Amino acid sequence: MLSATVLPAQDAKKPNAQMGPRPVAQNLDNPSGIAVHGETGHIFVAEHRGVLRLFKQEEKKGYSRKMQVARYPSDVYGKGPMYDIGPLGVALLGTDHLVVGDGSRPDGEELVRVYEIAVEAPEKPTPEKKAAFTLGPITAGDASAKGEGNYYGVAVTKDAIFATANGDDTKGWIVRAKLNNGKPGKLEPFIATKEAVSVDAPCAITVNAAGDLVVGQMGEISVPGDSLVCVYDPSTGKLKKSYETGLSDIVGLAYSPNGKLYAVDFSWIDTSKGALYELTMDGDKCSARKIVDLDKPTSLAFDTNGTLLVTVFGTAEEGSDKKPGKVLRIGKGMLK
């Protein structure tokens, strides 16, 4: 294994009220994945009930919302705190297809589905089963003792769809479906990350400027500070680099338009320590600079203006019947 050392996390500067995170969408039920359309700027959010589509209102500030994909089953995830989950990860395939990683079924039954999307938000949502392409399931067998599921992170390159999976914990699979003329092939286990780095649970996944897969290895949720960031060749699956980060549970990774890498740490063992970080790799070392504390952050993406959007589970207000999940906007000024 190619390993690297970690530098201590630096504390965040206290943001002023004008710079602090602002809600773009509220009343969300455990949002866990986010993707932004590069042409329309529409925001796709996976949450317990389905996939939402957020788009700017024409006559006033703020965003409207429509359900893009609905009618998912429901499952539960967690140790200690337990959370209702449905679809988990989302990514765009070209301009007219949305890839959705499933978490709503038992391991061995979960799927990665690809849906056609129009330029405008739909009047009625697409039923979950009415996908253009259904990938999987990966059932129990030689490659996976229990079968695969909880496709938390999704990334798309010109050659393939990749998803992180949390089925067989002894393997820690990243799964892959190759693309042929834009159409996905069979979903198959590709990289056994646990065997490569001896740390559990790949969750976050993105692609760097060189085209490599950059993966957040969450680690054990009961162990603080064990998360890794690993770099893999997308063609061969070979581990190119592994960095210790000092963070506890990296569940989201994204590159800014100027090439900086950001991560969100859910911090299962102490969710009061959830936060957004800037990660900097220098040779064999990784340093983590805290940007802002967040209430159970789960995913992140940059919009077409270079503004960072982060999903959070949040904490329910006492006496409120609203769901605590949000999409937060974090301005460029906070990231400096």
Coordinates of C-alpha atoms in Angstrom, one line a residue:
M1 CA 0.0 0.0 0.0
L2 CA 1.3 3.5 -0.8
S3 CA 0.7 5.4 2.4
A4 CA 1.1 9.0 3.4
T5 CA 1.1 11.0 6.6
V6 CA -1.4 13.5 7.9
L7 CA -0.9 17.0 9.3
P8 CA -3.1 18.2 12.1
A9 CA -6.4 19.8 11.1
Q10 CA -6.3 23.6 11.3
D11 CA -9.2 25.4 13.0
A12 CA -11.7 27.3 11.0
K13 CA -12.0 31.1 11.1
K14 CA -15.3 32.1 12.7
P15 CA -17.6 33.2 9.8
N16 CA -19.6 36.4 10.1
A17 CA -23.4 36.3 9.6
Q18 CA -23.2 37.4 6.0
M19 CA -20.6 34.8 5.1
G20 CA -22.0 31.9 7.0
P21 CA -23.9 29.0 5.4
R22 CA -27.3 29.9 4.1
P23 CA -30.1 27.5 3.3
V24 CA -31.1 26.9 -0.3
A25 CA -33.6 24.3 0.5
Q26 CA -35.1 23.1 3.9
N27 CA -37.5 20.4 5.1
L28 CA -35.5 17.6 3.5
D29 CA -35.5 14.1 4.8
N30 CA -32.0 12.9 5.3
P31 CA -30.5 14.3 2.1
S32 CA -27.3 12.3 1.2
G33 CA -26.4 13.1 -2.4
I34 CA -26.2 16.2 -4.6
A35 CA -25.3 17.0 -8.2
V36 CA -25.5 20.2 -10.3
H37 CA -26.4 20.3 -14.0
G38 CA -23.6 22.1 -15.8
E39 CA -25.9 23.8 -18.3
T40 CA -29.2 24.6 -16.5
G41 CA -27.7 25.0 -13.0
H42 CA -30.5 22.8 -11.7
I43 CA -29.7 21.0 -8.4
F44 CA -30.5 17.3 -7.9
V45 CA -30.7 16.1 -4.3
A46 CA -31.2 12.5 -3.2
E47 CA -33.1 12.2 0.1
H48 CA -35.1 9.5 1.9
R49 CA -38.3 10.1 -0.2
G50 CA -36.7 10.3 -3.6
V51 CA -34.7 12.6 -5.8
L52 CA -35.6 16.3 -5.7
R53 CA -34.9 18.9 -8.4
L54 CA -34.2 22.5 -7.3
F55 CA -34.3 25.4 -9.8
K56 CA -34.3 29.2 -9.5
Q57 CA -37.7 30.9 -9.5
E58 CA -38.3 33.3 -12.4
E59 CA -40.0 36.2 -10.5
K60 CA -38.4 36.2 -7.1
K61 CA -35.3 35.0 -5.3
G62 CA -34.9 31.5 -4.1
Y63 CA -35.5 28.0 -5.5
S64 CA -38.6 26.1 -6.5
R65 CA -38.6 22.3 -6.2
K66 CA -40.1 19.3 -8.0
M67 CA -39.7 15.7 -7.3
Q68 CA -37.7 14.2 -10.1
V69 CA -37.8 10.5 -9.1
A70 CA -40.2 9.0 -6.5
R71 CA -41.8 5.9 -5.0
Y72 CA -38.6 4.4 -3.4
P73 CA -38.7 1.7 -0.8
S74 CA -37.2 2.6 2.6
D75 CA -34.3 1.1 4.6
V76 CA -32.4 2.1 7.8
Y77 CA -28.7 2.7 8.2
G78 CA -26.5 3.4 11.2
K79 CA -25.1 2.2 14.5
G80 CA -26.3 4.1 17.5
P81 CA -28.2 6.9 15.6
M82 CA -30.3 5.2 12.9
Y83 CA -31.5 7.0 9.8
D84 CA -34.2 6.3 7.3
I85 CA -32.6 6.1 3.8
G86 CA -33.7 5.8 0.2
P87 CA -31.7 6.9 -2.8
L88 CA -28.2 7.9 -1.7
G89 CA -25.8 9.1 -4.5
V90 CA -26.5 11.1 -7.6
A91 CA -24.4 12.2 -10.7
L92 CA -25.0 13.4 -14.2
L93 CA -24.4 11.3 -17.2
G94 CA -24.0 13.8 -20.0
T95 CA -26.7 16.4 -20.1
D96 CA -29.9 14.3 -20.3
H97 CA -29.4 11.4 -17.8
L98 CA -29.2 11.2 -14.1
V99 CA -27.4 8.3 -12.3
V100 CA -28.9 7.4 -8.9
G101 CA -27.3 5.0 -6.4
D102 CA -29.8 3.0 -4.2
G103 CA -29.9 2.5 -0.5
S104 CA -33.5 1.6 -0.1
R105 CA -33.3 -2.1 -0.2
P106 CA -31.4 -5.0 1.5
D107 CA -27.8 -5.7 0.4
G108 CA -27.8 -7.9 -2.7
E109 CA -31.0 -6.3 -4.0
E110 CA -30.0 -2.6 -4.4
L111 CA -29.5 -1.0 -7.8
V112 CA -27.9 1.8 -9.7
R113 CA -30.5 3.3 -12.0
V114 CA -30.1 5.8 -14.8
Y115 CA -33.0 8.2 -15.6
E116 CA -33.7 10.4 -18.6
I117 CA -34.1 14.0 -17.6
A118 CA -35.5 16.9 -19.6
V119 CA -34.3 20.5 -19.6
E120 CA -37.3 21.6 -17.5
A121 CA -38.3 20.0 -14.2
P122 CA -41.2 17.4 -14.6
E123 CA -44.8 18.1 -13.6
K124 CA -45.0 14.6 -12.3
P125 CA -42.0 12.6 -10.9
T126 CA -40.7 9.5 -12.7
P127 CA -41.5 6.4 -10.7
E128 CA -38.4 4.8 -9.3
K129 CA -38.8 1.6 -11.4
K130 CA -39.2 3.5 -14.7
A131 CA -35.5 4.0 -15.4
A132 CA -33.8 4.2 -18.8
F133 CA -31.2 1.7 -17.5
T134 CA -31.2 -0.5 -14.4
L135 CA -27.8 -1.7 -13.3
G136 CA -27.5 -4.6 -10.9
P137 CA -28.2 -6.1 -8.5
I138 CA -24.9 -7.6 -7.5
T139 CA -26.1 -10.6 -5.5
A140 CA -24.2 -12.8 -3.0
G141 CA -21.5 -14.9 -4.5
D142 CA -17.7 -15.3 -4.7
A143 CA -17.1 -11.5 -5.0
S144 CA -19.5 -10.4 -2.3
A145 CA -20.5 -12.6 0.6
K146 CA -23.8 -10.7 1.3
G147 CA -24.3 -9.0 -2.1
E148 CA -23.7 -5.3 -2.6
G149 CA -25.7 -2.3 -1.7
N150 CA -25.7 1.2 -0.1
Y151 CA -24.4 2.9 -3.3
Y152 CA -23.5 6.1 -1.5
G153 CA -21.2 7.9 -3.9
V154 CA -21.5 8.0 -7.6
A155 CA -19.0 9.4 -10.2
V156 CA -19.1 9.4 -14.0
T157 CA -16.2 9.5 -16.4
K158 CA -16.3 9.3 -20.2
D159 CA -15.6 5.6 -20.0
A160 CA -17.7 4.3 -17.0
I161 CA -20.1 4.8 -14.1
F162 CA -18.5 4.2 -10.7
A163 CA -20.2 3.8 -7.3
T164 CA -19.0 3.2 -3.8
A165 CA -20.7 0.2 -2.1
N166 CA -21.0 -0.9 1.5
G167 CA -22.1 -4.5 1.1
D168 CA -19.3 -7.0 1.9
D169 CA -17.2 -5.1 4.5
T170 CA -14.3 -7.4 3.9
K171 CA -14.0 -6.1 0.3
G172 CA -15.2 -2.5 0.4
W173 CA -16.1 -2.6 -3.3
I174 CA -16.1 0.2 -5.8
V175 CA -18.4 -1.0 -8.5
R176 CA -18.2 -0.1 -12.2
A177 CA -20.4 -0.2 -15.3
K178 CA -18.5 0.5 -18.5
L179 CA -20.0 2.9 -21.0
N180 CA -20.3 2.1 -24.7
N181 CA -21.5 5.0 -26.8
G182 CA -23.0 6.5 -23.7
K183 CA -24.9 3.4 -22.7
P184 CA -23.9 1.6 -19.5
G185 CA -23.1 -2.1 -19.4
K186 CA -23.2 -4.6 -16.6
L187 CA -22.6 -3.4 -13.0
E188 CA -19.6 -5.4 -11.6
P189 CA -17.3 -5.3 -8.6
F190 CA -14.1 -3.4 -9.6
I191 CA -11.9 -2.3 -6.8
A192 CA -11.7 -4.1 -3.4
T193 CA -10.7 -1.1 -1.4
K194 CA -10.5 -2.8 2.0
E195 CA -8.0 -5.2 0.6
A196 CA -6.0 -2.3 -0.9
V197 CA -5.9 0.0 2.2
S198 CA -7.1 -2.1 5.1
V199 CA -9.8 0.5 6.0
D200 CA -13.5 -0.1 5.7
A201 CA -16.3 1.6 3.9
P202 CA -15.6 3.6 0.7
C203 CA -18.2 6.4 0.6
A204 CA -17.2 9.6 -1.1
I205 CA -16.0 9.5 -4.7
T206 CA -15.0 12.1 -7.3
V207 CA -12.7 12.5 -10.2
N208 CA -9.6 14.7 -10.3
A209 CA -8.2 16.8 -13.2
A210 CA -6.0 13.8 -14.3
G211 CA -9.1 11.6 -14.5
D212 CA -8.2 9.5 -11.5
L213 CA -10.8 8.3 -9.0
V214 CA -10.5 10.1 -5.6
V215 CA -12.2 8.1 -2.9
G216 CA -13.1 9.0 0.7
Q217 CA -12.6 5.8 2.7
M218 CA -14.9 6.4 5.7
G219 CA -13.5 3.8 8.0
E220 CA -15.1 2.4 11.1
I221 CA -17.9 4.7 12.4
S222 CA -16.9 3.9 15.9
V223 CA -13.2 4.9 15.4
P224 CA -12.3 8.6 15.3
G225 CA -9.7 9.9 12.9
D226 CA -9.4 6.9 10.6
S227 CA -10.6 8.2 7.3
L228 CA -8.4 8.1 4.2
V229 CA -8.4 9.8 0.8
C230 CA -7.2 7.3 -1.8
V231 CA -6.4 7.8 -5.5
Y232 CA -7.1 4.9 -8.0
D233 CA -6.5 4.4 -11.7
P234 CA -10.0 4.3 -13.3
S235 CA -8.9 1.8 -15.9
T236 CA -6.9 -0.7 -13.9
G237 CA -8.2 -0.1 -10.4
K238 CA -4.6 0.2 -9.1
L239 CA -4.1 2.2 -6.0
K240 CA -1.9 5.2 -6.8
K241 CA -1.8 6.9 -3.4
S242 CA -3.4 6.7 0.0
Y243 CA -3.4 9.7 2.5
E244 CA -4.3 9.7 6.1
T245 CA -6.5 12.7 6.9
G246 CA -7.1 12.8 10.6
L247 CA -10.8 13.1 9.8
S248 CA -13.3 10.6 11.2
D249 CA -15.9 9.8 8.5
I250 CA -15.4 11.4 5.1
V251 CA -18.7 11.0 3.2
G252 CA -18.4 13.7 0.5
L253 CA -15.6 15.0 -1.7
A254 CA -15.6 17.7 -4.4
Y255 CA -13.1 19.7 -6.4
S256 CA -13.7 23.5 -6.8
P257 CA -13.4 25.1 -10.2
N258 CA -9.9 26.2 -9.2
G259 CA -8.9 22.7 -8.4
K260 CA -9.0 22.7 -4.6
L261 CA -10.3 19.6 -2.8
Y262 CA -13.0 19.8 -0.2
A263 CA -14.4 17.1 2.1
V264 CA -17.3 16.8 4.5
D265 CA -16.8 14.8 7.7
F266 CA -20.0 13.3 9.2
S267 CA -18.2 12.3 12.4
W268 CA -20.5 9.5 13.5
I269 CA -18.8 9.0 16.9
D270 CA -19.5 12.6 17.8
T271 CA -21.8 14.4 15.3
S272 CA -21.2 17.7 17.0
K273 CA -17.8 17.6 15.2
G274 CA -19.2 17.4 11.7
A275 CA -17.6 19.9 9.4
L276 CA -16.4 21.0 6.0
Y277 CA -12.6 20.9 5.3
E278 CA -10.2 21.9 2.6
L279 CA -7.7 19.1 2.0
T280 CA -4.2 19.8 0.6
M281 CA -1.9 17.2 -0.6
D282 CA 1.8 18.0 -0.5
G283 CA 4.0 15.1 -1.5
D284 CA 3.2 12.3 1.0
K285 CA 1.3 14.6 3.4
C286 CA -2.3 15.7 3.6
S287 CA -3.4 18.7 5.7
A288 CA -7.0 19.4 6.6
R289 CA -8.2 23.0 7.1
K290 CA -11.6 23.3 8.8
I291 CA -13.8 25.8 7.0
V292 CA -17.0 25.6 9.1
D293 CA -18.8 23.3 11.5
L294 CA -21.9 21.6 10.0
D295 CA -24.7 19.5 11.5
K296 CA -24.2 16.0 10.1
P297 CA -23.0 16.9 6.5
T298 CA -23.4 14.2 3.9
S299 CA -22.4 15.5 0.4
L300 CA -21.2 18.5 -1.5
A301 CA -21.0 19.9 -5.0
F302 CA -20.1 23.2 -6.7
D303 CA -22.7 25.1 -8.7
T304 CA -22.2 26.8 -12.1
N305 CA -21.1 30.0 -10.3
G306 CA -18.5 28.2 -8.2
T307 CA -20.5 28.4 -5.0
L308 CA -20.4 25.3 -2.8
L309 CA -23.6 23.5 -1.9
V310 CA -23.6 21.0 1.0
T311 CA -26.4 18.7 2.2
V312 CA -26.9 18.1 5.9
F313 CA -29.1 15.8 7.9
G314 CA -29.5 18.5 10.5
T315 CA -31.2 18.1 13.9
A316 CA -35.0 18.3 14.3
E317 CA -36.3 21.3 16.2
E318 CA -38.3 20.4 19.3
G319 CA -42.0 20.5 18.5
S320 CA -41.5 21.0 14.8
D321 CA -43.1 18.7 12.2
K322 CA -40.6 19.7 9.6
K323 CA -37.8 17.5 8.5
P324 CA -34.4 18.9 9.6
G325 CA -32.4 18.2 6.4
K326 CA -31.1 21.2 4.3
V327 CA -29.1 22.2 1.3
L328 CA -26.7 24.9 2.4
R329 CA -25.0 27.5 0.3
I330 CA -21.4 28.3 1.3
G331 CA -20.1 31.4 -0.5
K332 CA -16.6 31.7 -2.1
G333 CA -15.6 34.1 0.6
M334 CA -15.8 31.4 3.3
L335 CA -13.6 29.1 1.3
K336 CA -10.6 31.5 1.2

